[in-house]
Short mmCIF file of C-alpha atoms in Angstrom, two decimals:
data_model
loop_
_atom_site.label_atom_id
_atom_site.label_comp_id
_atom_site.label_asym_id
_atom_site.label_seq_id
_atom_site.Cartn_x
_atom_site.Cartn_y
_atom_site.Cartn_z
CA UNK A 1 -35.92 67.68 50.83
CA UNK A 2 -37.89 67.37 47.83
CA UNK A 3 -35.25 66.87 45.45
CA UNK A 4 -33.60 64.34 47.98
CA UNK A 5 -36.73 62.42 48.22
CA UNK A 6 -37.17 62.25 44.05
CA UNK A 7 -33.43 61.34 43.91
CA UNK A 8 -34.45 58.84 45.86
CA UNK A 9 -37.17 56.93 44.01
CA UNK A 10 -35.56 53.66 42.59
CA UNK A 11 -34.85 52.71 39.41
CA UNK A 12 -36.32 49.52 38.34
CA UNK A 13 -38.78 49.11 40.97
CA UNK A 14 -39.83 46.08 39.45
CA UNK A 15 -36.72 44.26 40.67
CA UNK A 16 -34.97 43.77 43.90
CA UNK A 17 -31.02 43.55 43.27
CA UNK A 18 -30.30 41.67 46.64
CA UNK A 19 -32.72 39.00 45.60
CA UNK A 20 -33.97 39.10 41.80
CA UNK A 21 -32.41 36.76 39.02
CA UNK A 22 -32.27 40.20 37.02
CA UNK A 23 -31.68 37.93 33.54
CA UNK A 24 -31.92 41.20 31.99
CA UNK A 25 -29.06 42.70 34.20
CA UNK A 26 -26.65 44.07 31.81
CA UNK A 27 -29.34 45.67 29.43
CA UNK A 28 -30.60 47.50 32.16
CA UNK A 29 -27.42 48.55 33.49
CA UNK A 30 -26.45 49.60 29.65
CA UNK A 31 -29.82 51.83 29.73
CA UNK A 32 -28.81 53.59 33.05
CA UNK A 33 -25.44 54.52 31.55
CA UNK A 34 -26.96 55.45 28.04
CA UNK A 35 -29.25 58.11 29.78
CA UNK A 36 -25.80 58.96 31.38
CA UNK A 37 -26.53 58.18 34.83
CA UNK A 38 -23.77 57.30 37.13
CA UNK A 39 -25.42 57.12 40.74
CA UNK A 40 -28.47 55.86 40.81
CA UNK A 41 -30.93 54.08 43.38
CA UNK A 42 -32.07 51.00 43.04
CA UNK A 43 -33.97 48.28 45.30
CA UNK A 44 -32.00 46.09 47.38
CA UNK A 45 -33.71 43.70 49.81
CA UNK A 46 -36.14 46.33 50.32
CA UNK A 47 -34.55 49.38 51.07
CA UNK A 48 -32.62 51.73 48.76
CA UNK A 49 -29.21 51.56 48.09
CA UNK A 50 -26.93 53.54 45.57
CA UNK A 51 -25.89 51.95 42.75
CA UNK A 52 -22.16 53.44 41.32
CA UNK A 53 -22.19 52.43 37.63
CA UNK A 54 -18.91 54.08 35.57
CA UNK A 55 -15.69 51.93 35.91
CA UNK A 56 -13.48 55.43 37.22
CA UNK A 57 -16.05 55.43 39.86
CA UNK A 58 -16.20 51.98 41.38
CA UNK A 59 -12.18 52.16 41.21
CA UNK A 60 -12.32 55.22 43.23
CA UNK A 61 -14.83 54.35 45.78
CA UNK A 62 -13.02 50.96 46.81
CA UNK A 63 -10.41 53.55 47.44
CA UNK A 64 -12.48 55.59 49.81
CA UNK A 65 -12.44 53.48 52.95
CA UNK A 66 -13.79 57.40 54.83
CA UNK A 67 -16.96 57.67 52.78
CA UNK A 68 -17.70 53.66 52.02
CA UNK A 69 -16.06 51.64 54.77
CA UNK A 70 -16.37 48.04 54.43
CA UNK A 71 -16.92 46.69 57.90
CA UNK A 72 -20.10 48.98 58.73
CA UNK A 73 -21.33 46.82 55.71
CA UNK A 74 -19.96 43.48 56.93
CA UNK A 75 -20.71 44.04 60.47
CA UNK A 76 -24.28 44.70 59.50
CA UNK A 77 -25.53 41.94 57.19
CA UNK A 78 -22.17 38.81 57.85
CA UNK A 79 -20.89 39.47 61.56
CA UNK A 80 -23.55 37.40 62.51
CA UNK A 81 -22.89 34.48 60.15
CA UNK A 82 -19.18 34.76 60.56
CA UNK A 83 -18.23 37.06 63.65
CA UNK A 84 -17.32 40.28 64.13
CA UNK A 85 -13.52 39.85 63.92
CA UNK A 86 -13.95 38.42 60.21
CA UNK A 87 -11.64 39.98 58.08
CA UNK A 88 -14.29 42.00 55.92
CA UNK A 89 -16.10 43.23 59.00
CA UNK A 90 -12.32 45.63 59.88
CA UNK A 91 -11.07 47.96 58.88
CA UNK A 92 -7.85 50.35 59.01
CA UNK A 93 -4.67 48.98 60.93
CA UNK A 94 -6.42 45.65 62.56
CA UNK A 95 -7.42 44.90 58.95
CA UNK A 96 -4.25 45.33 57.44
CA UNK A 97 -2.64 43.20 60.43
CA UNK A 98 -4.33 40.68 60.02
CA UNK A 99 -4.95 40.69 56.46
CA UNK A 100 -1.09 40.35 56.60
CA UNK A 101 -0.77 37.36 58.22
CA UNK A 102 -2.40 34.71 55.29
CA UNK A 103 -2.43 37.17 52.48
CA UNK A 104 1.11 35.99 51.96
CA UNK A 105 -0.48 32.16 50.79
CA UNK A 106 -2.46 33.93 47.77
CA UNK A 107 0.44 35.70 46.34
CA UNK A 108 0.88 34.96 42.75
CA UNK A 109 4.15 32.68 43.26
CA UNK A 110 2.87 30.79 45.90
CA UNK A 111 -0.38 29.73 43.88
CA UNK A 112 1.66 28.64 41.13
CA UNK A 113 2.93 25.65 43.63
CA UNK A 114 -0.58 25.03 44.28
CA UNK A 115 -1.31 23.87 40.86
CA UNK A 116 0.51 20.77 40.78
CA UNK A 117 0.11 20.21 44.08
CA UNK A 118 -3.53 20.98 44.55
CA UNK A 119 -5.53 22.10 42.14
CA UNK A 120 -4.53 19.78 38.98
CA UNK A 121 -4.90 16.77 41.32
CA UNK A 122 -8.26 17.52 42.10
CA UNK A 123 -9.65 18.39 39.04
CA UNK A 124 -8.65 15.28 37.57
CA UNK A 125 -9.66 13.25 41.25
CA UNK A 126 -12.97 15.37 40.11
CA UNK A 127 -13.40 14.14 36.40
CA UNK A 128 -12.33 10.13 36.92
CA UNK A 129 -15.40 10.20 39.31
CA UNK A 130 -17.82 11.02 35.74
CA UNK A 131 -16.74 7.43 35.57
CA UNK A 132 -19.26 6.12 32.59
CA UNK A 133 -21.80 9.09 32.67
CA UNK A 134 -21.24 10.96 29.46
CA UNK A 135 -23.82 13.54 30.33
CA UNK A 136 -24.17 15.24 33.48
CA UNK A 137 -24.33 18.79 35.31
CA UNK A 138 -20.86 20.21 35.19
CA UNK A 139 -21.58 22.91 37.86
CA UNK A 140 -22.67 20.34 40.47
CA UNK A 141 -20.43 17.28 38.90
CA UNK A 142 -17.11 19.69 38.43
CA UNK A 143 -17.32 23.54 38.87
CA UNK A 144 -18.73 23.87 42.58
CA UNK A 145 -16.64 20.60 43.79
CA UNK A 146 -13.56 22.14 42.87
CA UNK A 147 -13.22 25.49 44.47
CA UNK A 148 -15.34 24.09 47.28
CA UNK A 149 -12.76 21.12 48.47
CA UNK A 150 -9.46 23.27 46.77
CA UNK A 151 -10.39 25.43 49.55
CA UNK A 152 -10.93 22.65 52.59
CA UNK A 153 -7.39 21.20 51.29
CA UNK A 154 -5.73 24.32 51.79
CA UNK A 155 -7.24 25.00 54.96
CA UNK A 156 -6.26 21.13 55.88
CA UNK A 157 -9.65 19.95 56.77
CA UNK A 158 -10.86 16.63 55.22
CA UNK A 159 -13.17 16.05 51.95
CA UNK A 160 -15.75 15.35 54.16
CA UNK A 161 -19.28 15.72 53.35
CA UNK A 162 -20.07 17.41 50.17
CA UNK A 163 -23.64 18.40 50.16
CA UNK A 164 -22.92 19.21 54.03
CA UNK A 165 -20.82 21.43 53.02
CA UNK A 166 -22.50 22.77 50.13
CA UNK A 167 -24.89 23.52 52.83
CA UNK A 168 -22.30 25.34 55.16
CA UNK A 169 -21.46 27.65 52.46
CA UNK A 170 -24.72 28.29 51.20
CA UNK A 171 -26.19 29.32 54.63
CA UNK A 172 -23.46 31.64 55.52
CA UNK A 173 -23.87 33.99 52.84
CA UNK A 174 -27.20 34.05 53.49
CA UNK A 175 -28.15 35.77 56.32
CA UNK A 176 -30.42 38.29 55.52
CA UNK A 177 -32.84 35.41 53.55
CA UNK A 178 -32.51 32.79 56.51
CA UNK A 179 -31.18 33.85 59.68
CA UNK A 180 -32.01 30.75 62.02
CA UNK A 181 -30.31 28.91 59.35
CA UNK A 182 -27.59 30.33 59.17
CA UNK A 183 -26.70 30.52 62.77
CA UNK A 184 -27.47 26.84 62.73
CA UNK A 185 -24.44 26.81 60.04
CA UNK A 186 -21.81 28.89 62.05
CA UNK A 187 -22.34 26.57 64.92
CA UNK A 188 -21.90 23.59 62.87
CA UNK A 189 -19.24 25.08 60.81
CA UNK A 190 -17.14 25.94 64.40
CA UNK A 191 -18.03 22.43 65.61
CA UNK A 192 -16.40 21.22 63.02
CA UNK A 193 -13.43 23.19 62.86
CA UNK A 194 -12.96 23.19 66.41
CA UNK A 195 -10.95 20.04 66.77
CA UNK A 196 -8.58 20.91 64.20
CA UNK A 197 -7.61 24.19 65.42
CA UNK A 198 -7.01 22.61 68.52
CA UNK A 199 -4.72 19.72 66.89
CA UNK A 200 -2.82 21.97 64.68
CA UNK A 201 -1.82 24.31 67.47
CA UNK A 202 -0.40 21.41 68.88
CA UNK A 203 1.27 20.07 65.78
CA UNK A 204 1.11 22.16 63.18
CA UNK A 205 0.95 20.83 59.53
CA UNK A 206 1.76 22.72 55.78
CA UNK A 207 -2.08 24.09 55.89
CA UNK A 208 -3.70 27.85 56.50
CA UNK A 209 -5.26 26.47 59.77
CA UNK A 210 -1.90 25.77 61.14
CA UNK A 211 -0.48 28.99 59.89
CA UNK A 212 -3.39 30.59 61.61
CA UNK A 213 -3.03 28.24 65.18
CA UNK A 214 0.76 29.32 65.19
CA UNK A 215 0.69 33.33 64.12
CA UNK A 216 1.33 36.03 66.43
CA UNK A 217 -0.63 39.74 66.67
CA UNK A 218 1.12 41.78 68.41
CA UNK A 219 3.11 38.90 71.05
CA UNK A 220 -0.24 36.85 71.58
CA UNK A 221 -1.66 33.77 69.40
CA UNK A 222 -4.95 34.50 67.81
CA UNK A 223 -8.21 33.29 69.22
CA UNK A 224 -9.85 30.17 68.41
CA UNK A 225 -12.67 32.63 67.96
CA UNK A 226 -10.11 34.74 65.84
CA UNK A 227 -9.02 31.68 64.02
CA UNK A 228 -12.96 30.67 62.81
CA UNK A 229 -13.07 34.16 61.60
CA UNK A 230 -10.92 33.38 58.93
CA UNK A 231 -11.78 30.25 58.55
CA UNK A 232 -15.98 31.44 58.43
CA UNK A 233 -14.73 33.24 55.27
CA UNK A 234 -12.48 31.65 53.70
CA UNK A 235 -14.52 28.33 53.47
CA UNK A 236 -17.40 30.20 51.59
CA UNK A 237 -16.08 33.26 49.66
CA UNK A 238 -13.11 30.84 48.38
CA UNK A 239 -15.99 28.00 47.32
CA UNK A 240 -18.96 30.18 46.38
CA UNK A 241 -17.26 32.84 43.74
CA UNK A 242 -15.19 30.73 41.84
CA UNK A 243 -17.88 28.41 40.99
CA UNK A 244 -19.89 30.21 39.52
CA UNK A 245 -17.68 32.82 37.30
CA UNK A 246 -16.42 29.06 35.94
CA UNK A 247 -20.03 27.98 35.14
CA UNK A 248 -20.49 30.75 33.05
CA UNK A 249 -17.01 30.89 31.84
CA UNK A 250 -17.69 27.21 30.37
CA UNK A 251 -21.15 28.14 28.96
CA UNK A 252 -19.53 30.84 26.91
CA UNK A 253 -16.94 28.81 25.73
CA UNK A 254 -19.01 25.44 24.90
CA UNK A 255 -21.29 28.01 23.73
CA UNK A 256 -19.42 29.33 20.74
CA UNK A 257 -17.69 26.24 18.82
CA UNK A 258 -15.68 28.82 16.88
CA UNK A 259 -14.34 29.80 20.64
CA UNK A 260 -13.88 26.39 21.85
CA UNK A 261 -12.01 24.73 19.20
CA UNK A 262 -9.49 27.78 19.48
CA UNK A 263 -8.99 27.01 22.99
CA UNK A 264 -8.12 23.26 22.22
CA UNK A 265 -5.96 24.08 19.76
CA UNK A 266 -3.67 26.97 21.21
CA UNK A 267 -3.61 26.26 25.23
CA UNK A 268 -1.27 29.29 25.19
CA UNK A 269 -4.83 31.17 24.88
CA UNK A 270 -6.43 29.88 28.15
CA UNK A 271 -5.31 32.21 30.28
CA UNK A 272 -6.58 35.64 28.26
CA UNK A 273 -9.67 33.56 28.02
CA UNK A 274 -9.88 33.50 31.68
CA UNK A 275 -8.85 36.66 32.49
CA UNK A 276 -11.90 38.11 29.84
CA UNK A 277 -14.04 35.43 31.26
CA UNK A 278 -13.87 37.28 34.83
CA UNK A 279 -14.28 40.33 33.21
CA UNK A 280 -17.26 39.72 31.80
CA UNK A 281 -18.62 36.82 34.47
CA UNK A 282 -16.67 38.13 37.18
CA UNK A 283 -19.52 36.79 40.43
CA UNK A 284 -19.32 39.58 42.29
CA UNK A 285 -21.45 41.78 40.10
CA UNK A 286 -22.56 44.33 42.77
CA UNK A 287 -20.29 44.97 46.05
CA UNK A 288 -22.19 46.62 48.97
CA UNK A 289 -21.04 48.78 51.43
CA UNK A 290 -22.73 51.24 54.31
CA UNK A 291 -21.93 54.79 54.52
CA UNK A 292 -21.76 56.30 58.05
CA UNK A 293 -21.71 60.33 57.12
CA UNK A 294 -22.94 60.37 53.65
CA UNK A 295 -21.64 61.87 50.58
CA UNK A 296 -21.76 63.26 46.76
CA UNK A 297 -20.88 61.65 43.76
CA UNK A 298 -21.65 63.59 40.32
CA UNK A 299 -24.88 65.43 42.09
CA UNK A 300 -26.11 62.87 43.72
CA UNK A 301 -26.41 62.69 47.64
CA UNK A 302 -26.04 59.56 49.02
CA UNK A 303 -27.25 60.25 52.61
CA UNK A 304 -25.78 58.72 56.17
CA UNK A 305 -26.60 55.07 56.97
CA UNK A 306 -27.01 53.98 53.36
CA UNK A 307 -26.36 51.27 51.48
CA UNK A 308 -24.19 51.36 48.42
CA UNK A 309 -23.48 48.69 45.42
CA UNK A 310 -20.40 48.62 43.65
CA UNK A 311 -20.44 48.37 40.06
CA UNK A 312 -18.02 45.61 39.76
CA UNK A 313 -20.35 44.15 36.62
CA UNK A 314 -21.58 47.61 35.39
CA UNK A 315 -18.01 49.04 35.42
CA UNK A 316 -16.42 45.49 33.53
CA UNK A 317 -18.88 46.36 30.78
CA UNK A 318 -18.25 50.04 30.47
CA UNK A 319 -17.65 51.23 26.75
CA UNK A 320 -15.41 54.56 27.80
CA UNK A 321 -12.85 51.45 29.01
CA UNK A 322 -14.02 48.37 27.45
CA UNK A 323 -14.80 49.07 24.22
CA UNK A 324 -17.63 46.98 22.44
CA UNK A 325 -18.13 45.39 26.11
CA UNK A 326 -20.00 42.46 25.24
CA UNK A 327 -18.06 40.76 23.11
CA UNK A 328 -15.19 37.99 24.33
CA UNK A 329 -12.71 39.19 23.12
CA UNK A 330 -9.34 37.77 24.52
CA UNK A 331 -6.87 40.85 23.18
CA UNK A 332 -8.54 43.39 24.73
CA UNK A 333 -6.68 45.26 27.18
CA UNK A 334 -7.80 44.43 30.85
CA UNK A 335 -6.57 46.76 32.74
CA UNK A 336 -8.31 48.09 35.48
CA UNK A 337 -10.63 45.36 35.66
CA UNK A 338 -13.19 45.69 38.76
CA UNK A 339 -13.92 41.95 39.23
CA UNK A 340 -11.88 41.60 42.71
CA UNK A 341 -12.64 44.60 43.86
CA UNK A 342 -9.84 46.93 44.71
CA UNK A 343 -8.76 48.75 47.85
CA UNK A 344 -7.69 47.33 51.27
CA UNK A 345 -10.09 44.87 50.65
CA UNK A 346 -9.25 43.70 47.36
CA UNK A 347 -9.74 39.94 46.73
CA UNK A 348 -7.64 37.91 48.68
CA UNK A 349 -7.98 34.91 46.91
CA UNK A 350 -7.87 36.94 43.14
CA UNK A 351 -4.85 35.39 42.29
CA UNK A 352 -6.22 31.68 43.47
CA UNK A 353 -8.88 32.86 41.78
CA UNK A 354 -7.16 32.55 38.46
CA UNK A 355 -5.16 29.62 38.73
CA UNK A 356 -8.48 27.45 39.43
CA UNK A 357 -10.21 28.88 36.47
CA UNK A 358 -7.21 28.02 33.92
CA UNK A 359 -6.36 24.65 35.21
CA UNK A 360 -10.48 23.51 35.21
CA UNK A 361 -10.71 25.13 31.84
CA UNK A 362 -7.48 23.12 30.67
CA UNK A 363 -8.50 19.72 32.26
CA UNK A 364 -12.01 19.70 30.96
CA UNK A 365 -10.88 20.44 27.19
CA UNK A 366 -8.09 18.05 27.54
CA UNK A 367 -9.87 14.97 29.30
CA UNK A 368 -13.35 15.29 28.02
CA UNK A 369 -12.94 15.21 23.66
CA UNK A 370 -16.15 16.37 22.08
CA UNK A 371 -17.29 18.25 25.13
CA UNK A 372 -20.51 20.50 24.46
CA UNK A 373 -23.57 21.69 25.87
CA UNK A 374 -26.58 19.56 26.24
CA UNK A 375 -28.73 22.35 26.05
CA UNK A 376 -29.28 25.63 25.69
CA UNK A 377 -26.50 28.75 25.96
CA UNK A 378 -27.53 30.21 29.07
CA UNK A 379 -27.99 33.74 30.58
CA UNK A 380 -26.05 34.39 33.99
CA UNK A 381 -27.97 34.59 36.97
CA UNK A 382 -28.53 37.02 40.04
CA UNK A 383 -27.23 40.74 40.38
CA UNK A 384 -25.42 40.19 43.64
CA UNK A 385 -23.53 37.15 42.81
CA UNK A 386 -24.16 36.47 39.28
CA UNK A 387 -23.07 33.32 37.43
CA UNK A 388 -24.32 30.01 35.63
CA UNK A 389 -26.07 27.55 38.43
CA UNK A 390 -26.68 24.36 36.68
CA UNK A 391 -24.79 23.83 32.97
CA UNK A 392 -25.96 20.18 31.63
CA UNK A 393 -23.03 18.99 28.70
CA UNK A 394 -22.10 15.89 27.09
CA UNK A 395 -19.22 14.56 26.11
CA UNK A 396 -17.98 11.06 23.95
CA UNK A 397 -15.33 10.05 25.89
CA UNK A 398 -12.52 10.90 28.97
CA UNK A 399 -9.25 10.22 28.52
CA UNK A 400 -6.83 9.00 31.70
CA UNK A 401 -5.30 11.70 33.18
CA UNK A 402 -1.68 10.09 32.59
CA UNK A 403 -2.39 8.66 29.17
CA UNK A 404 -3.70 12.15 27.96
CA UNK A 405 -0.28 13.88 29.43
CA UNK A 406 1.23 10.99 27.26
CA UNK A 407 -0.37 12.42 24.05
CA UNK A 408 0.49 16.00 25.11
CA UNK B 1 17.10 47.66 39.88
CA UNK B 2 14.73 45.44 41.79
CA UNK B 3 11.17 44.61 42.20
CA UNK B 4 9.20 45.02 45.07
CA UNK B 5 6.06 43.39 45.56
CA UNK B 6 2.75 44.24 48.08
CA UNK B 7 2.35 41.21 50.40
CA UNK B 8 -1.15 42.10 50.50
CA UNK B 9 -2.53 42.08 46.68
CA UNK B 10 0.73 40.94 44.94
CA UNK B 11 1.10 44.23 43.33
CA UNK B 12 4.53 44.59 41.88
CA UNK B 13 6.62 47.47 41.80
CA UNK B 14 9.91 47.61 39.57
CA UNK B 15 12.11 49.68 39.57
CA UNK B 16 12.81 49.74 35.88
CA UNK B 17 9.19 50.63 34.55
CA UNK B 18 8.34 52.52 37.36
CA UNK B 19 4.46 53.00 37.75
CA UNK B 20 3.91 56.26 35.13
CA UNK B 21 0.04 55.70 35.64
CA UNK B 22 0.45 56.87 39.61
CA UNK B 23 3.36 59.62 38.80
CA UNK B 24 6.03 57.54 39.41
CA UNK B 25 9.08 57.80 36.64
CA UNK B 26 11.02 54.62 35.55
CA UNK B 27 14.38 53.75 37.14
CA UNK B 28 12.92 55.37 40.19
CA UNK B 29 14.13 53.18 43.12
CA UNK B 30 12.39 52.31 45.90
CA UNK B 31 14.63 54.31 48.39
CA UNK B 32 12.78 57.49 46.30
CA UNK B 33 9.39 56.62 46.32
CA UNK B 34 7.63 59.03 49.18
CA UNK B 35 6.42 57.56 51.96
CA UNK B 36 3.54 58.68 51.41
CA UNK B 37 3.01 56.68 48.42
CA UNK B 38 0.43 53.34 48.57
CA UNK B 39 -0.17 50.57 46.42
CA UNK B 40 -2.06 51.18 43.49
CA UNK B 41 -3.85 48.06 43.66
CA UNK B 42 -4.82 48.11 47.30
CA UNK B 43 -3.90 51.00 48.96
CA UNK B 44 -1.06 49.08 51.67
CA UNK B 45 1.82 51.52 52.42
CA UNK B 46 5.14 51.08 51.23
CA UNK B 47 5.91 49.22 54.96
CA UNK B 48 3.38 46.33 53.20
CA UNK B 49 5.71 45.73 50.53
CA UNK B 50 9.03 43.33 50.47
CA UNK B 51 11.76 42.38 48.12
CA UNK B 52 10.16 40.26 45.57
CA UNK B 53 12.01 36.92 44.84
CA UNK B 54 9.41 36.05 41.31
#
């Protein structure tokens, strides 16, 4: 019991992972694996939970759905917020059901139609609105917007409020901070999508709520309660990740001249640069999960009923894998990467994921010449979901969207 | 030789490279893949996986 109890004690106890800006998140993370640690405890809102480190062990752990199942997580800290029958909150055969029946819309090919379709459209919708400003906050001004009404467009549900929405999203991941807000949010959020489950089922349109209205399980339609499941999730995990890995994506880049003028010059680049962007600003730092019977990793007991983080960060910047893991470096090789996660419950939107980031990256270094920060290079935020919040640049001009095709 | 992809992750399996990381040979084809086998990247079994028209 002893040694339990000492294994126990939490690293850092100055800092609580669930809700600390942890600034200094990767040097600590660099001193736990320096001492050679690869389970250790840590605060997170309060209680302990067991932070996996080394990239071969995060990898394997998403694996083990026996010893760190995802829905005892979900069902304990987003069931509320989003219901019990959200994707993340099954597991086994349901899960992979019903995974099944939209995971089809995120597949590689059928994001590449998106692009011209979608995402391109919006970006540039997104930057003809800077109208005159030539200095503003591209998180709130281009990086949140994006993802945020990408995701309402796919779903087929109108523009409609922004900072509404920005509210939606915010509440529902946050639970555990402010419950009686966000139940307030899930009964908005079904409010509002109420009426358009109901229309789609009737006439179905080219959008995820209609594929959702129309699909089968098994003989039977889904739910309406099934339907704002999926719809719970998908409106803030597709908004609330992207944004902020392409906050810090663009700090980087405006943040290194040497970087940026690259970028402009050789477009073939953009993708590697997005691809080690995630790496290293991947949102998703730490991944939680709740063990039911406990296990042992390298030594270490994690006892029954725990929580667990994910490494998702720790492992991106591990030196065995990724050598010299600090640098941006766009040849490295990055395979393996931990940033979506990996299992059954892998990322659905990954892939999405990817597209978004390449296409704002391209439209903001092709519409905006002289595009820089207005202020300092900043330092990532937050060791749950990590990433750049507010990112105020200038720029000395935007060119039309057609006109700067025309030069291209 | 054809490529098979996971409907789940997009994980794609081809027949010509094989997948030497998990123990699978090139030019193995699907047909001779165990059943047992699961997608690297998420775990699906082979049911999860179609034809891949890329």
């Amino acid at each position: 019991m002893g040694e339990v109890a000492e294994q126990a004690k939490p690293m850092f106890p100055d800092v609580d992972f669930g809700t600390g800006e942890v600034p200094d998140f990767h040097e600590r993370m660099d001193r736990l694996r320096a001492e050679g640690r690869r389970v250790v405890p840590v605060l997170y809102y309060g209680e302990t939970a067991w932070l996996i480190l080394r990239h071969e062990d995060v990898r394997r752990a998403y694996r083990d759905g026996e010893a760190f199942p995802c829905g005892e997580a979900y069902l304990r800290h987003s069931s509320p917020a989003m219901g019990d029958k959200m994707l993340l909150c099954l597991d086994g055969e349901e899960h992979r059901v019903k995974r099944l029946l939209i995971s089809r819309e995120f597949l590689p090919q059928k994001v590449q139609e998106y692009v011209g379709r979608l995402i391109r459209p919006l970006a540039d919708e997104l930057i003809d609105v800077f109208g005159e400003r030539r200095e503003l906050d591209l998180v709130e001004n281009f990086t949140r917007p994006l993802p945020m009404y990408l995701t309402t467009r796919l779903l087929g549900l109108p523009d409609g409020d922004g900072k509404q929405l920005v509210e939606w999203i915010e509440a529902l991941f946050t639970y555990a901070l402010n419950p009686e807000r966000t139940l307030r949010a899930r009964e908005e959020v079904s409010e509002f999508l109420l009426p358009f489950i109901h229309e789609r089922r009737r006439e179905p349109r080219d959008d995820l709520i209609s594929l959702l209205a129309t699909s089968k399980v098994e003989g039977q339609h889904l739910s309406d309660e099934d339907i704002l499941c999926f719809a719970r999730l998908l409106f803030p995990a597709g908004s609330d990740t992207t944004f902020l890995t392409m906050g810090s994506m663009m700090n980087a880049v405006l943040g290194d001249p040497a970087l940026r003028q690259r970028l402009i010059d050789e477009p073939d680049l953009r993708p590697r640069a997005v691809e080690e962007s995630l790496r290293m600003f991947g949102t998703i730092a730490l991944q939680n999960r709740y063990t039911v019977s406990g296990c042992e990793m390298h030594g270490v007991r994690i006892p029954p009923h725990s929580w667990v983080l994910f490494g998702n960060a720790p492992g991106n910047y591990d030196p065995d894998v990724y050598p010299d893991p600090h640098r941006f470096d766009m040849d490295r090789n990055l395979k393996g990467m931990v940033t979506f996660g990996g299992g059954p419950h892998v990322c659905i939107g990954a892939h999405l994921a990817r597209v978004t980031l390449t296409v704002g990256l391209s439209r903001l270094l092709d519409r905006l010449p002289g595009l820089r920060l207005a202020g300092p290079v900043q330092t990532p935020l937050g060791a749950i979901m990590r990433g750049v919040r507010h990112l105020p640049v200038a720029f000395d001009a935007i060119l039309p969207a057609s006109a700067e095709e025309a030069v291209a | 030789m054809t490529v098979w992809q996971c409907m789940s992750c997009g994980f794609t399996y081809d027949e010509a490279a094989g997948d030497p990381d998990h123990g699978i040979a090139p030019g193995t084809r699907w047909a001779d893949i165990p059943d047992d086998w699961t997608c690297p990247e998420c775990g699906m079994d082979k049911a999860s996986f179609e034809m891949a028209e890329l």
